[in-house]
Coordinates of C-alpha atoms in Angstrom, one line a residue:
Chain A
X1 CA 0.0 0.0 0.0
X2 CA 2.3 2.8 -1.2
X3 CA 1.3 6.3 -0.5
X4 CA 2.8 9.1 -2.6
X5 CA 4.7 11.9 -1.2
X6 CA 3.3 15.4 -1.5
X7 CA 6.1 16.1 -4.0
X8 CA 5.0 13.3 -6.2
X9 CA 1.5 14.8 -6.3
X10 CA 2.9 18.1 -7.5
X11 CA 1.9 19.3 -11.0
X12 CA 3.5 22.4 -12.4
X13 CA 1.4 25.5 -12.0
X14 CA -1.3 23.9 -9.9
X15 CA -2.5 26.2 -7.1
X16 CA -4.5 25.8 -3.9
X17 CA -5.6 29.4 -3.5
X18 CA -5.7 32.7 -5.3
X19 CA -4.3 35.8 -3.8
X20 CA -6.6 38.7 -4.4
X21 CA -4.2 41.4 -3.6
X22 CA -0.6 42.0 -4.7
X23 CA 1.8 40.6 -2.1
X24 CA 4.7 42.9 -1.1
X25 CA 7.9 41.6 -2.6
X26 CA 10.7 40.4 -0.3
X27 CA 13.2 42.6 -2.1
X28 CA 11.6 45.6 -0.5
X29 CA 12.5 44.4 2.9
X30 CA 15.5 42.1 2.7
X31 CA 19.0 43.1 1.4
X32 CA 20.0 41.4 -1.8
X33 CA 22.8 39.5 -0.2
X34 CA 20.3 37.5 1.9
X35 CA 17.8 36.7 -0.8
X36 CA 17.8 33.2 -2.3
X37 CA 18.6 33.0 -6.0
X38 CA 16.2 30.3 -7.0
X39 CA 12.5 29.9 -6.0
X40 CA 12.0 27.3 -3.3
X41 CA 11.0 23.9 -4.7
X42 CA 7.6 23.6 -3.1
X43 CA 5.0 21.1 -4.2
X44 CA 2.3 22.6 -6.4
X45 CA -1.1 21.1 -5.6
X46 CA -4.7 22.2 -5.4
X47 CA -6.6 22.4 -2.1
X48 CA -8.5 19.1 -2.5
X49 CA -5.4 17.2 -3.3
X50 CA -3.8 18.7 -0.2
X51 CA -6.7 17.8 2.0
X52 CA -6.8 14.2 0.7
X53 CA -3.1 13.9 1.1
X54 CA -3.0 14.8 4.8
X55 CA -6.3 13.2 5.7
X56 CA -5.0 10.1 4.1
X57 CA -1.8 10.3 6.1
X58 CA -3.7 10.9 9.3
X59 CA -5.7 7.8 8.8
X60 CA -2.5 5.7 8.6
X61 CA -1.4 7.1 11.9
X62 CA -1.1 5.1 15.1
X63 CA -1.5 7.3 18.2
X64 CA -3.1 7.4 21.6
X65 CA -6.4 8.5 20.0
X66 CA -6.5 5.3 17.9
X67 CA -4.9 2.6 20.1
X68 CA -3.3 1.6 23.4
X69 CA 0.2 3.1 23.4
X70 CA 2.2 1.7 26.3
X71 CA 5.6 3.3 25.4
X72 CA 7.7 3.0 28.6
X73 CA 9.1 6.3 30.1
X74 CA 7.0 8.3 27.7
X75 CA 3.6 8.5 29.6
X76 CA 1.4 8.3 26.5
X77 CA -1.7 9.1 28.4
X78 CA -4.9 10.4 26.8
X79 CA -4.8 14.2 26.0
X80 CA -8.3 15.5 26.8
X81 CA -9.9 17.4 24.0
X82 CA -11.1 20.0 26.4
X83 CA -7.6 21.4 26.3
X84 CA -8.0 22.3 22.7
X85 CA -11.0 24.5 23.5
X86 CA -8.9 26.5 25.9
X87 CA -6.0 26.7 23.4
X88 CA -8.4 28.4 21.0
X89 CA -9.0 31.2 23.5
X90 CA -5.3 32.1 23.3
X91 CA -4.6 31.3 19.7
X92 CA -4.5 34.9 18.4
X93 CA -2.1 36.4 20.9
X94 CA 1.2 37.7 19.6
X95 CA 4.4 37.4 21.6
X96 CA 5.3 41.0 20.9
X97 CA 2.1 42.3 22.5
X98 CA 2.5 44.7 25.4
X99 CA 2.4 42.7 28.7
X100 CA -0.5 45.0 29.8
X101 CA -2.6 43.6 27.0
X102 CA -1.9 40.0 27.8
X103 CA -2.5 39.9 31.6
X104 CA -4.6 36.7 31.3
X105 CA -1.8 34.8 29.5
X106 CA 0.8 36.0 32.0
X107 CA -1.5 35.1 34.9
X108 CA -1.9 31.6 33.4
X109 CA 1.9 31.2 33.2
X110 CA 2.4 32.5 36.7
X111 CA -0.3 30.2 38.2
X112 CA 1.1 27.2 36.3
X113 CA 4.5 28.0 37.7
X114 CA 3.0 28.0 41.2
X115 CA 1.2 24.7 40.7
X116 CA 4.3 23.0 39.3
X117 CA 6.4 24.4 42.2
X118 CA 3.8 23.0 44.6
X119 CA 3.8 19.6 42.9
X120 CA 7.6 19.3 42.8
X121 CA 8.6 21.1 46.0
X122 CA 10.8 23.7 44.2
X123 CA 11.2 27.4 45.0
X124 CA 11.4 29.0 41.6
X125 CA 10.7 27.9 38.0
X126 CA 11.2 28.7 34.3
X127 CA 8.7 27.7 31.7
X128 CA 10.9 28.4 28.8
X129 CA 12.4 25.0 27.8
X130 CA 10.7 23.6 24.7
X131 CA 11.0 19.9 25.7
X132 CA 12.5 17.4 28.2
X133 CA 16.0 17.3 26.9
X134 CA 16.0 21.1 26.5
X135 CA 14.9 21.3 30.2
X136 CA 17.8 18.9 31.1
X137 CA 20.3 21.1 29.4
X138 CA 18.8 24.2 31.0
X139 CA 19.0 22.5 34.4
X140 CA 22.6 21.4 34.0
X141 CA 23.7 24.8 32.7
X142 CA 22.1 26.3 35.8
X143 CA 24.2 23.9 38.0
X144 CA 27.3 24.8 36.0
X145 CA 26.7 28.5 36.5
X146 CA 26.2 27.9 40.3
X147 CA 29.5 26.0 40.6
X148 CA 31.4 28.6 38.5
X149 CA 29.9 31.4 40.6
X150 CA 31.3 29.7 43.7
X151 CA 34.7 29.3 42.1
X152 CA 34.4 25.5 41.9
X153 CA 33.7 25.4 38.1
X154 CA 37.2 24.2 37.2
X155 CA 37.3 21.5 39.8
X156 CA 33.8 20.0 39.4
X157 CA 34.1 18.3 36.0
X158 CA 32.1 15.2 36.3
X159 CA 28.4 14.3 36.2
X160 CA 27.3 10.9 37.5
X161 CA 24.4 9.0 35.9
X162 CA 23.1 5.5 36.8
X163 CA 23.5 2.8 34.2
X164 CA 19.7 2.7 33.8
X165 CA 19.5 6.4 32.9
X166 CA 17.7 7.9 30.0
X167 CA 20.2 8.4 27.2
X168 CA 19.5 12.1 27.2
X169 CA 21.1 12.4 30.7
X170 CA 24.7 11.6 29.7
X171 CA 24.1 13.5 26.4
X172 CA 23.0 16.6 28.3
X173 CA 25.9 16.5 30.7
X174 CA 28.3 16.0 27.8
X175 CA 26.7 18.9 25.8
X176 CA 27.1 21.1 28.9
X177 CA 30.9 20.4 28.8
X178 CA 31.0 17.7 31.5
X179 CA 32.6 14.3 31.7
X180 CA 30.1 11.6 32.4
X181 CA 30.5 8.5 34.6
X182 CA 28.1 5.7 34.9
X183 CA 27.1 4.4 38.3
X184 CA 26.0 0.7 38.3
X185 CA 22.7 -0.4 39.6
X186 CA 22.6 -2.9 42.5
X187 CA 21.0 -6.3 42.3
X188 CA 17.7 -4.8 43.3
X189 CA 17.7 -2.4 40.3
X190 CA 18.3 0.7 42.4
X191 CA 21.4 2.9 42.6
X192 CA 24.3 1.0 44.2
X193 CA 25.0 3.2 47.2
X194 CA 28.5 1.9 47.8
X195 CA 29.4 2.5 44.1
X196 CA 28.0 6.0 44.3
X197 CA 30.0 6.8 47.5
X198 CA 33.2 5.8 45.7
X199 CA 32.5 8.2 42.9
X200 CA 31.4 11.2 45.0
X201 CA 33.9 14.0 45.7
X202 CA 34.9 17.6 45.0
X203 CA 35.4 16.7 41.3
X204 CA 31.7 15.9 40.9
X205 CA 29.2 18.6 39.7
X206 CA 25.9 16.7 39.7
X207 CA 24.1 13.4 39.9
X208 CA 21.2 13.0 37.5
X209 CA 18.5 10.6 38.6
X210 CA 15.0 9.5 37.7
X211 CA 12.7 8.5 40.5
X212 CA 11.0 6.1 40.0
X213 CA 13.9 4.9 37.8
X214 CA 13.7 3.5 34.3
X215 CA 12.9 0.0 35.7
X216 CA 9.8 1.5 37.3
X217 CA 11.3 1.1 40.8
X218 CA 11.2 3.8 43.4
X219 CA 14.7 4.6 44.7
X220 CA 14.1 3.8 48.3
X221 CA 17.5 5.1 49.5
X222 CA 16.9 8.6 47.9
X223 CA 17.2 10.4 51.2
X224 CA 20.6 8.8 51.8
X225 CA 21.7 9.6 48.3
X226 CA 20.7 13.3 48.6
X227 CA 22.4 13.5 52.0
X228 CA 25.6 12.1 50.5
X229 CA 25.3 14.5 47.5
X230 CA 24.8 17.5 49.8
X231 CA 27.9 16.6 51.9
X232 CA 30.0 16.4 48.8
X233 CA 28.7 19.8 47.4
X234 CA 27.1 17.9 44.5
X235 CA 23.9 19.1 43.0
X236 CA 21.1 16.5 42.6
X237 CA 19.2 16.6 39.3
X238 CA 15.7 15.1 39.0
X239 CA 14.7 13.9 35.5
X240 CA 10.9 14.4 35.5
X241 CA 10.2 11.7 32.9
X242 CA 8.6 9.5 35.5
X243 CA 6.9 12.0 37.7
X244 CA 3.5 10.6 36.7
X245 CA 4.0 7.8 39.3
X246 CA 4.3 10.1 42.3
X247 CA 2.5 13.2 41.3
X248 CA 0.7 14.6 44.4
X249 CA 2.1 11.9 46.6
X250 CA 5.8 12.7 46.9
X251 CA 7.9 15.7 45.9
X252 CA 11.4 15.7 44.4
X253 CA 12.1 18.8 46.5
X254 CA 11.4 16.9 49.7
X255 CA 13.6 14.1 48.6
X256 CA 16.5 16.6 48.4
X257 CA 16.7 17.3 44.7
X258 CA 18.1 20.7 43.7
X259 CA 16.8 20.9 40.1
X260 CA 13.8 19.3 38.5
X261 CA 12.7 19.3 34.9
X262 CA 9.1 18.3 34.0
X263 CA 7.7 17.0 30.8
X264 CA 4.4 18.7 30.4
X265 CA 3.9 16.5 27.3
X266 CA 4.2 13.4 29.4
X267 CA 2.8 14.0 32.8
X268 CA 0.5 16.9 32.1
X269 CA -1.4 15.8 29.0
X270 CA 0.2 18.0 26.4
X271 CA 0.3 16.0 23.1
X272 CA 3.7 14.4 22.2
X273 CA 5.7 14.4 19.0
X274 CA 3.8 15.2 15.9
X275 CA 1.0 16.6 18.0
X276 CA 3.4 18.6 20.1
X277 CA 5.3 20.7 20.6
X278 CA 6.5 19.7 24.1
X279 CA 7.4 21.7 27.1
X280 CA 10.0 21.2 29.8
X281 CA 9.8 23.6 32.7
X282 CA 12.7 23.6 35.1
X283 CA 12.2 24.1 38.9
X284 CA 15.1 24.9 41.2
X285 CA 15.7 25.4 44.9
X286 CA 16.4 28.9 46.1
X287 CA 20.2 28.7 45.9
X288 CA 20.0 28.1 42.2
X289 CA 17.3 30.7 41.5
X290 CA 19.8 33.5 40.5
X291 CA 20.8 31.5 37.5
X292 CA 17.4 30.8 36.0
X293 CA 16.8 31.9 32.4
X294 CA 15.2 35.3 31.9
X295 CA 12.5 36.5 31.7
X296 CA 10.3 34.8 34.3
X297 CA 6.7 35.8 35.0
X298 CA 6.3 37.8 38.2
X299 CA 3.3 39.3 40.0
X300 CA 3.6 43.0 41.1
X301 CA 1.3 45.5 42.5
X302 CA 0.0 46.5 39.0
X303 CA -0.4 43.0 37.7
X304 CA 1.8 40.4 36.1
X305 CA 5.0 41.3 34.3
X306 CA 8.1 39.8 32.7
X307 CA 11.0 40.0 35.1
X308 CA 14.4 40.5 33.5
X309 CA 16.2 41.3 36.7
X310 CA 18.5 38.4 37.2
X311 CA 22.1 39.5 36.7
X312 CA 23.5 36.0 37.1
X313 CA 21.0 34.4 34.7
X314 CA 22.3 31.8 32.2
X315 CA 20.3 33.9 29.7
X316 CA 17.4 33.0 27.4
X317 CA 17.1 29.4 26.4
X318 CA 14.1 29.8 24.1
X319 CA 12.6 32.6 22.0
X320 CA 9.8 34.4 23.6
X321 CA 8.3 32.5 26.6
X322 CA 8.4 28.8 25.7
X323 CA 5.7 26.8 24.0
X324 CA 2.9 28.8 25.4
X325 CA 0.0 26.8 24.2
X326 CA 1.5 23.7 25.8
X327 CA 1.4 25.6 29.1
X328 CA -2.3 26.3 28.5
X329 CA -3.0 22.6 28.2
X330 CA -1.1 21.8 31.3
X331 CA -2.9 24.5 33.3
X332 CA -6.3 23.2 32.2
X333 CA -5.3 19.7 33.2
X334 CA -4.1 20.7 36.6
X335 CA -7.2 22.8 37.2
X336 CA -9.5 20.1 35.9
X337 CA -8.1 17.4 38.2
X338 CA -7.1 19.4 41.3
X339 CA -4.8 17.8 43.8
X340 CA -7.1 14.9 44.6
X341 CA -7.5 14.2 40.9
X342 CA -3.7 14.3 40.3
X343 CA -3.1 11.9 43.1
X344 CA -5.7 9.6 41.8
X345 CA -4.2 9.7 38.3
X346 CA -0.8 8.8 39.8
X347 CA -2.2 6.0 41.9
X348 CA -4.1 4.5 38.9
X349 CA -1.0 4.7 36.7
X350 CA 0.8 2.5 39.3
X351 CA -2.2 0.1 39.8
X352 CA -2.5 -0.3 36.0
X353 CA 1.2 -1.1 35.7
X354 CA 1.2 -3.6 38.5
X355 CA -1.9 -5.4 37.1
X356 CA -0.4 -5.6 33.6
X357 CA 2.9 -6.8 35.0
X358 CA 1.1 -9.7 36.7
X359 CA -0.9 -10.5 33.5
X360 CA 2.3 -10.7 31.5
X361 CA 3.9 -12.9 34.0
X362 CA 1.0 -15.3 33.7
X363 CA 1.6 -15.3 29.9
X364 CA 5.2 -16.4 30.4
X365 CA 7.1 -13.1 30.4
X366 CA 9.9 -12.6 32.9
X367 CA 10.4 -9.6 35.0
X368 CA 14.1 -9.4 36.0
X369 CA 13.7 -6.8 38.8
X370 CA 10.4 -8.0 40.2
X371 CA 9.8 -5.7 43.1
X372 CA 6.4 -3.8 43.3
X373 CA 6.7 -1.4 40.4
X374 CA 5.5 2.1 40.1
X375 CA 4.0 3.4 36.8
X376 CA 6.0 1.1 34.5
X377 CA 7.9 -2.1 34.5
X378 CA 10.5 -3.9 32.4
X379 CA 9.7 -7.4 31.1
X380 CA 11.6 -9.9 29.1
X381 CA 10.1 -12.4 26.6
X382 CA 10.7 -16.1 27.2
X383 CA 14.1 -17.5 25.9
X384 CA 14.3 -17.5 22.1
X385 CA 11.9 -14.6 21.5
X386 CA 13.2 -11.2 20.3
X387 CA 11.7 -8.0 21.7
X388 CA 11.8 -6.5 18.2
X389 CA 9.7 -9.3 16.7
X390 CA 7.1 -9.0 19.4
X391 CA 7.0 -5.3 19.0
X392 CA 6.3 -5.7 15.2
X393 CA 3.8 -8.5 16.0
X394 CA 1.9 -6.1 18.3
X395 CA 1.5 -3.7 15.4
X396 CA -0.1 -6.4 13.4
X397 CA -2.6 -7.1 16.3
X398 CA -3.5 -3.4 16.5
X399 CA -1.4 -2.2 19.4
X400 CA 1.4 0.3 19.6
X401 CA 4.4 -1.6 21.0
X402 CA 6.1 -0.7 24.3
X403 CA 9.6 0.7 24.4
X404 CA 12.1 -2.0 23.4
X405 CA 15.8 -2.5 24.2
X406 CA 15.7 0.0 27.0
X407 CA 16.9 0.3 29.7
X408 CA 20.2 -1.1 28.5
X409 CA 20.7 -3.2 31.6
X410 CA 17.9 -5.6 30.7
X411 CA 18.4 -7.8 27.6
X412 CA 15.5 -7.9 25.1
X413 CA 13.7 -5.4 27.3
X414 CA 10.1 -4.6 26.9
X415 CA 9.4 -1.4 28.9
X416 CA 5.7 -1.1 29.5
X417 CA 3.9 2.0 30.8
X418 CA 0.2 1.6 30.5
X419 CA -0.7 5.0 32.1
X420 CA -3.9 5.7 34.2
X421 CA -6.1 6.5 31.3
X422 CA -6.5 2.9 30.2
X423 CA -9.3 0.6 31.4
X424 CA -8.9 -2.9 32.7
X425 CA -10.3 -4.4 29.5
X426 CA -7.5 -2.7 27.4
X427 CA -4.8 -4.0 29.7
X428 CA -6.3 -7.5 29.4
X429 CA -6.6 -7.3 25.7
X430 CA -3.0 -6.2 25.4
X431 CA -1.8 -9.1 27.6
X432 CA -3.8 -11.5 25.5
X433 CA -2.2 -10.1 22.3
X434 CA 1.3 -10.6 23.7
X435 CA 0.3 -14.1 24.9
X436 CA -1.0 -14.9 21.4
X437 CA 2.3 -13.8 19.8
X438 CA 4.2 -16.3 21.9
X439 CA 2.1 -19.0 20.2
X440 CA 2.9 -17.8 16.7
X441 CA 5.4 -19.6 14.5
X442 CA 8.8 -18.0 14.4
X443 CA 8.6 -17.2 10.7
X444 CA 5.3 -15.4 11.2
X445 CA 6.9 -13.2 14.0
X446 CA 10.0 -12.5 11.9
X447 CA 7.8 -11.3 9.0
X448 CA 5.4 -9.2 11.0
X449 CA 3.7 -6.7 10.5
X450 CA 1.7 -7.7 7.5
X451 CA -1.3 -5.4 7.1
X452 CA 0.1 -2.1 8.3
X453 CA 0.6 0.8 5.7
X454 CA 4.3 -0.1 5.7
X455 CA 5.8 -3.5 6.5
X456 CA 8.9 -4.0 8.5
X457 CA 11.3 -1.2 7.8
X458 CA 14.9 -1.9 6.9
X459 CA 16.4 -0.4 10.1
X460 CA 20.0 -1.3 9.0
X461 CA 19.8 0.6 5.7
X462 CA 17.9 3.5 7.3
X463 CA 20.8 3.9 9.8
X464 CA 23.7 3.2 7.4
X465 CA 22.5 5.3 4.5
X466 CA 19.7 7.5 5.6
X467 CA 18.1 9.6 2.9
X468 CA 16.7 12.6 4.5
X469 CA 15.6 14.9 1.6
X470 CA 13.3 14.3 -1.3
X471 CA 15.6 16.0 -3.8
X472 CA 18.9 14.3 -4.7
X473 CA 21.7 16.7 -4.1
Chain B
X1 CA 29.4 -18.6 21.2
X2 CA 33.0 -18.4 19.9
X3 CA 35.7 -17.4 22.5
X4 CA 39.2 -17.8 21.1
X5 CA 41.8 -19.0 23.6
X6 CA 44.6 -16.7 22.3
X7 CA 43.5 -13.5 24.1
X8 CA 42.2 -11.8 27.2
X9 CA 38.7 -10.6 28.0
X10 CA 36.9 -8.1 30.1
X11 CA 33.5 -8.4 31.8
X12 CA 32.3 -5.5 29.6
X13 CA 32.9 -7.8 26.6
X14 CA 36.1 -6.4 25.1
X15 CA 38.9 -8.7 24.0
X16 CA 42.6 -7.8 24.1
X17 CA 45.1 -9.6 21.9
X18 CA 48.8 -9.1 22.7
X19 CA 51.0 -8.4 19.7
X20 CA 54.6 -7.4 20.5
X21 CA 54.4 -4.5 22.9
X22 CA 50.9 -3.6 21.8
X23 CA 47.4 -5.0 22.2
X24 CA 44.6 -5.2 19.7
X25 CA 41.2 -4.4 21.2
X26 CA 37.7 -5.4 19.9
X27 CA 34.4 -6.7 21.1
X28 CA 33.5 -10.3 21.6
X29 CA 31.2 -12.5 19.4
X30 CA 28.7 -12.4 22.3
X31 CA 28.8 -8.6 22.3
X32 CA 28.3 -8.1 18.6
X33 CA 25.4 -10.6 18.7
X34 CA 23.7 -8.7 21.6
X35 CA 24.2 -5.4 19.9
X36 CA 22.8 -6.5 16.6
X37 CA 23.7 -4.9 13.3
X38 CA 26.4 -2.3 13.9
X39 CA 25.8 0.9 12.0
X40 CA 28.5 3.3 13.2
X41 CA 31.7 3.2 15.1
X42 CA 33.2 6.3 16.8
X43 CA 37.0 5.8 16.9
X44 CA 39.4 7.4 19.3
X45 CA 42.2 9.7 18.2
X46 CA 45.6 8.1 17.8
X47 CA 48.0 9.3 20.5
X48 CA 45.2 9.5 23.1
X49 CA 46.3 8.3 26.6
X50 CA 43.7 6.3 28.3
X51 CA 43.0 4.9 31.8
X52 CA 41.9 1.3 32.3
X53 CA 38.1 1.3 32.1
X54 CA 37.9 4.6 30.3
X55 CA 35.4 4.9 27.4
X56 CA 37.6 4.9 24.3
X57 CA 35.2 4.2 21.4
X58 CA 31.5 4.0 20.8
X59 CA 29.7 1.2 18.8
X60 CA 26.3 2.1 17.6
X61 CA 23.8 -0.6 16.4
X62 CA 20.2 -0.5 15.3
X63 CA 19.3 -1.2 18.9
X64 CA 21.6 0.9 21.0
X65 CA 24.9 2.8 21.4
X66 CA 27.6 1.2 23.6
X67 CA 30.8 2.5 25.0
X68 CA 33.9 0.4 24.4
X69 CA 36.3 0.6 27.4
X70 CA 40.1 0.4 27.5
X71 CA 41.0 -3.0 29.0
X72 CA 44.3 -1.7 30.3
X73 CA 45.8 1.8 30.7
X74 CA 48.0 2.9 27.8
X75 CA 48.1 5.0 24.6
X76 CA 46.1 4.5 21.4
X77 CA 48.6 3.9 18.6
X78 CA 46.3 2.8 15.8
X79 CA 42.6 2.6 14.9
X80 CA 40.8 0.4 12.5
X81 CA 39.8 3.0 9.9
X82 CA 38.0 0.4 7.8
X83 CA 35.2 0.5 10.3
X84 CA 34.3 4.1 9.3
X85 CA 33.1 2.8 5.9
X86 CA 32.3 -0.8 6.8
X87 CA 31.2 -1.0 10.5
X88 CA 29.6 -4.4 9.7
X89 CA 33.0 -5.9 10.0
X90 CA 32.3 -6.0 13.7
X91 CA 29.4 -8.3 13.1
X92 CA 31.1 -10.4 10.4
X93 CA 34.5 -10.9 12.0
X94 CA 34.5 -9.6 15.6
X95 CA 37.8 -11.3 16.5
X96 CA 39.7 -10.4 13.3
X97 CA 38.8 -7.7 10.7
X98 CA 36.5 -6.1 13.2
X99 CA 39.2 -5.0 15.7
X100 CA 38.6 -1.5 16.9
X101 CA 41.9 0.0 18.2
X102 CA 45.4 -0.8 19.1
X103 CA 46.9 0.2 22.5
X104 CA 50.4 0.4 23.8
X105 CA 49.9 -0.6 27.4
X106 CA 51.8 1.2 30.2
X107 CA 52.7 -2.3 31.4
X108 CA 52.0 -5.5 29.4
X109 CA 51.8 -7.2 32.8
X110 CA 48.4 -5.5 33.4
X111 CA 46.9 -7.9 30.9
X112 CA 47.2 -10.6 33.5
X113 CA 44.5 -8.8 35.5
X114 CA 42.0 -9.6 32.7
X115 CA 39.9 -12.7 32.2
X116 CA 41.1 -15.6 30.1
X117 CA 38.8 -17.4 27.7
X118 CA 37.5 -19.8 30.4
X119 CA 37.0 -17.0 32.9
X120 CA 35.0 -15.0 30.3
X121 CA 32.9 -18.0 29.4
X122 CA 32.1 -18.4 33.1
X123 CA 31.2 -14.6 33.3
X124 CA 28.8 -15.1 30.4
X125 CA 27.2 -18.0 32.1
X126 CA 26.5 -16.1 35.3
X127 CA 25.2 -13.1 33.3
X128 CA 22.6 -15.3 31.5

């Protein structure tokens, strides 16, 4: 079932709309040196062709609106459509408007900041970062500015990450100019405290942790870890990817974390990926507040305003004020649920994961770190099965697969995060589907999927010789 | 799983083959199988001095990216440039054409701290 690219539908001279007025020419505004020499090669199509093209693509999509999507560490929960109504209310604002004319928008940002500080136990916050990894970089740059300000920038060269960490953690630290060292997990899947102690010292800038960790396990020794970090002058960074499990129940700030980034597109029902953009606010404890990006939203006697008064700021990390409409969605979500609702969402996300874990064990899957999990768990197929084949088989049976081959410390890992927005029946149907796949002949599994718009992709060729543009040049 | 007896091994699945006053380093058959099809290898710079256990190269497969650690302290004296164009050599011939870099150890005696073939086989058993 091949589907043409929009470029392949292009016919010379075809147009989708007619401009009734003469459009000002770019030459009038832009110096000659910066003007392109050739017209851009845009597809030329009529409006109906365009509508059919994208409607056709949308019908081939798999997403949380079409199917169960238990992608571990991604919290693919349902994004309520109510949010889109609220977004429309703000859709015609312009970022260059005078703050006096957008008091409602600033109030929303300020309130969201207050809610997120209350949920995470942090003192101050920036809403600028555009996504999780961007939030991480912002957080680590804040930590770097703090150490440099104290005259310890040269000495503290190392960032510690557990071996179960998200890949973005070491990547972030490295991008911020730090060396990275892995700390092994203990046999219980939690940070090995003795190994951590050996690494800590005046040469360490930060420890980056996720709690619950990527195995879905709560780091029970977190208070001990934060005490050790504090004694060594090391900043403790909280990767908010897994906040969904503890939202409203436990706060990173109370656990001793100094910096937190949140993923509004995970925990707070902002659509992910193609439906994005994301948003990665960063909360900090008071000692790090001088280094936050500017501006922040503040409340004064005459209303809300943008505060640029932060001389030690790391500067802007995003044009304007972050992905504002993502903030609107998160605000609506928090206001709709309230504290009790958020707590219930977290509790149900844990209950769903624990139930599904037991169902999969009954089907013959193994769970290498089989402690009571939080919002997600990591399973292994029985010997002889490959996680990749099961993932492709799930597509054939109408489910989006879980995360596979992550975390790296579990072989043939299937990392399953059902989220709280799924009913019991869906979890059972998913477990049945995985059980059914274990009964399929090997050849069937290796050939799956069969009836999806595209069959199994050639990952090897895609990686070794990626073709990223339509035009050959 | 093939484990040649002529060389040393680490628990992190590197092999080290002594040749004169240098050692050739690569990853084991087990490691290449676990990684799957290798798509890219990041090689170190020649002349780099490395500590034992320091991440020296990166092997990326369709599944994951994995650091390759120095089995002993020393200096990188040569890298397998063929891997830049044909990283699949690591899958096809992990103990031969798929070697990754050559080290001149500070002390050849440090090799004795590594596992021999039997020790590595045992380590694999306990891992599975």
